[in-house]
Structure formats: C-alpha cells, structure tokens
Coordinates of N, CA and C in Angstrom, one line a residue:
E1 N -63.0 108.2 31.5 CA -61.9 107.5 32.1 C -61.9 106.1 31.6
T2 N -63.0 105.5 31.6 CA -63.2 104.1 31.2 C -62.8 103.9 29.7
R3 N -63.2 104.8 28.9 CA -62.8 104.8 27.5 C -61.3 104.9 27.3
A4 N -60.7 105.8 28.0 CA -59.3 106.0 27.9 C -58.5 104.7 28.3
K5 N -59.0 104.1 29.4 CA -58.4 102.8 29.8 C -58.6 101.7 28.8
L6 N -59.7 101.7 28.1 CA -60.0 100.7 27.1 C -59.0 100.9 25.9
V7 N -58.8 102.2 25.5 CA -57.9 102.5 24.5 C -56.5 102.1 24.9
K8 N -56.1 102.3 26.1 CA -54.8 102.0 26.6 C -54.6 100.4 26.5
D9 N -55.6 99.7 26.9 CA -55.6 98.2 26.8 C -55.4 97.8 25.4
C10 N -56.2 98.4 24.5 CA -56.1 98.1 23.0 C -54.7 98.4 22.5
Y11 N -54.1 99.5 22.9 CA -52.8 99.8 22.5 C -51.8 98.7 22.9
K12 N -51.9 98.3 24.2 CA -51.0 97.2 24.7 C -51.2 95.9 23.9
M13 N -52.4 95.6 23.5 CA -52.7 94.4 22.7 C -52.0 94.6 21.3
A14 N -52.2 95.7 20.8 CA -51.6 96.0 19.5 C -50.0 95.9 19.5
E15 N -49.5 96.4 20.6 CA -48.0 96.3 20.7 C -47.6 94.9 20.9
D16 N -48.3 94.1 21.7 CA -48.0 92.7 21.9 C -48.1 91.9 20.5
A17 N -49.1 92.3 19.7 CA -49.2 91.6 18.4 C -48.0 92.0 17.5
K18 N -47.5 93.3 17.6 CA -46.4 93.7 16.8 C -45.1 93.0 17.2
V19 N -45.0 92.8 18.5 CA -43.8 92.1 19.0 C -43.8 90.6 18.5
A20 N -45.0 90.0 18.5 CA -45.1 88.6 18.0 C -44.7 88.6 16.5
V21 N -45.2 89.5 15.7 CA -44.8 89.5 14.3 C -43.3 89.7 14.1
R22 N -42.7 90.6 14.9 CA -41.3 90.9 14.8 C -40.5 89.6 15.2
N23 N -41.0 88.9 16.2 CA -40.3 87.6 16.6 C -40.4 86.6 15.5
I24 N -41.5 86.5 14.8 CA -41.6 85.6 13.7 C -40.7 85.9 12.6
R25 N -40.6 87.3 12.3 CA -39.7 87.7 11.2 C -38.2 87.4 11.6
R26 N -37.9 87.6 12.8 CA -36.5 87.3 13.3 C -36.2 85.8 13.2
D27 N -37.2 85.0 13.6 CA -37.0 83.5 13.5 C -36.8 83.1 12.0
A28 N -37.6 83.7 11.2 CA -37.5 83.3 9.7 C -36.2 83.7 9.2
I29 N -35.7 84.9 9.5 CA -34.4 85.3 8.9 C -33.3 84.5 9.5
E30 N -33.4 84.1 10.7 CA -32.4 83.2 11.3 C -32.4 81.9 10.6
E31 N -33.5 81.4 10.3 CA -33.7 80.1 9.6 C -33.1 80.2 8.2
F32 N -33.3 81.3 7.5 CA -32.7 81.5 6.2 C -31.2 81.5 6.2
K33 N -30.6 82.1 7.3 CA -29.2 82.2 7.5 C -28.6 80.8 7.7
K34 N -29.4 80.0 8.5 CA -28.9 78.6 8.7 C -29.0 77.8 7.3
M35 N -30.0 78.1 6.6 CA -30.1 77.4 5.3 C -29.0 77.8 4.3
K36 N -28.6 79.1 4.4 CA -27.5 79.5 3.6 C -26.2 78.8 3.9
K37 N -26.0 78.6 5.2 CA -24.8 77.8 5.7 C -24.9 76.4 5.1
D38 N -26.1 75.9 5.0 CA -26.3 74.5 4.5 C -26.3 74.4 3.0
G39 N -26.1 75.5 2.3 CA -25.9 75.5 0.8 C -26.9 76.3 0.0
L40 N -27.8 77.0 0.7 CA -28.7 77.9 -0.1 C -28.0 79.0 -0.7
A41 N -28.3 79.3 -2.0 CA -27.7 80.4 -2.7 C -28.0 81.7 -2.0
E42 N -27.0 82.6 -2.0 CA -27.1 83.9 -1.2 C -28.2 84.8 -1.8
D43 N -28.4 84.8 -3.2 CA -29.4 85.6 -3.8 C -30.8 85.1 -3.4
L44 N -31.0 83.7 -3.2 CA -32.2 83.2 -2.8 C -32.5 83.6 -1.3
Q45 N -31.5 83.6 -0.5 CA -31.6 84.0 0.9 C -32.1 85.4 1.0
K46 N -31.4 86.3 0.2 CA -31.8 87.7 0.2 C -33.2 88.0 -0.3
D47 N -33.6 87.2 -1.3 CA -35.0 87.3 -1.8 C -36.0 86.9 -0.8
A48 N -35.7 85.8 -0.1 CA -36.6 85.3 0.9 C -36.7 86.3 2.1
E49 N -35.6 86.9 2.5 CA -35.6 87.8 3.5 C -36.4 89.1 3.1
A50 N -36.3 89.5 1.9 CA -37.1 90.6 1.4 C -38.6 90.3 1.4
D51 N -38.9 89.1 1.0 CA -40.3 88.6 1.0 C -40.9 88.6 2.4
V52 N -40.1 88.1 3.4 CA -40.5 88.1 4.8 C -40.7 89.6 5.3
Q53 N -39.8 90.5 4.9 CA -39.9 91.9 5.3 C -41.2 92.5 4.7
K54 N -41.6 92.2 3.5 CA -42.8 92.7 2.9 C -44.0 92.2 3.7
I55 N -44.0 90.9 4.0 CA -45.1 90.4 4.7 C -45.2 91.0 6.1
H56 N -44.1 91.2 6.8 CA -44.0 91.9 8.1 C -44.6 93.3 8.0
D57 N -44.2 94.0 7.0 CA -44.7 95.4 6.8 C -46.2 95.4 6.6
A58 N -46.7 94.5 5.9 CA -48.1 94.4 5.6 C -48.9 94.2 6.9
Y59 N -48.4 93.2 7.7 CA -49.1 92.9 9.0 C -49.0 94.0 10.0
M60 N -47.8 94.7 10.0 CA -47.7 95.9 10.9 C -48.7 97.0 10.5
K61 N -48.8 97.2 9.3 CA -49.8 98.2 8.8 C -51.2 97.8 9.2
Q62 N -51.5 96.5 9.0 CA -52.8 96.0 9.4 C -53.1 96.2 10.9
I63 N -52.1 95.9 11.7 CA -52.3 96.0 13.1 C -52.5 97.5 13.5
D64 N -51.8 98.4 12.9 CA -51.9 99.8 13.1 C -53.3 100.3 12.7
D65 N -53.8 99.8 11.5 CA -55.1 100.2 11.0 C -56.2 99.7 11.9
L66 N -56.1 98.5 12.4 CA -57.1 97.9 13.3 C -57.1 98.7 14.6
F67 N -55.9 99.1 15.1 CA -55.9 99.8 16.4 C -56.6 101.2 16.2
V68 N -56.2 101.9 15.1 CA -56.8 103.2 14.9 C -58.3 103.1 14.8
A69 N -58.8 102.1 14.1 CA -60.3 101.9 13.9 C -60.9 101.6 15.3
K70 N -60.3 100.8 16.1 CA -60.8 100.4 17.4 C -60.8 101.6 18.3
E71 N -59.7 102.4 18.3 CA -59.6 103.6 19.1 C -60.7 104.6 18.8
K72 N -61.0 104.8 17.5 CA -62.0 105.7 17.1 C -63.4 105.1 17.5
D73 N -63.6 103.8 17.4 CA -64.8 103.2 17.8 C -65.1 103.3 19.3
V74 N -64.1 103.1 20.1 CA -64.2 103.2 21.6 C -64.4 104.7 22.0
M75 N -63.8 105.6 21.4 CA -63.9 107.0 21.9 C -65.1 107.7 21.4
T76 N -65.8 107.1 20.4 CA -67.1 107.8 20.0 C -68.2 107.3 21.0
V77 N -69.1 108.3 21.2 CA -70.2 108.0 22.2 C -71.3 107.2 21.6

C-alpha cells in the first residue's frame, strides 16, 4: 500500500511538472504573437513556435521517462 501511495505521489508530481512546462510553452507562444504585432515576420514567429514545441516535447518525454523509472524503482522490493 505504501509503495502504491508513493507511486501515486510521484505521478502527481510528474503531472504538476507537465502543467508547468505547458504554461511556459503557452506564455512563450503568446509572447511571439505580441512580437508579431510589433513587427516580427510571420515566418520567424512560426519557426520560433515550432522550436518551442520541440523543446516542450523533449521535456514532456523526459518527465515521462523519469516517472516510469521512478515507478519501477519504487515498486521493486
């Protein structure tokens, strides 16, 4: 039971980390849109958004990998 609770707590922490990364991505994209209104070229805006998305995806995968590793570690005797 204790191990299951620890895994549940780890899952909650992983989800909180994912939410934080999503919020950062959203803020960055909003900033790029503001910059576009101020004169940034549209193709530069799209490229920057694509770069942010790649970074976001990499961190999401890293969070998932860390959670899976920690879950395995906690559940092994």
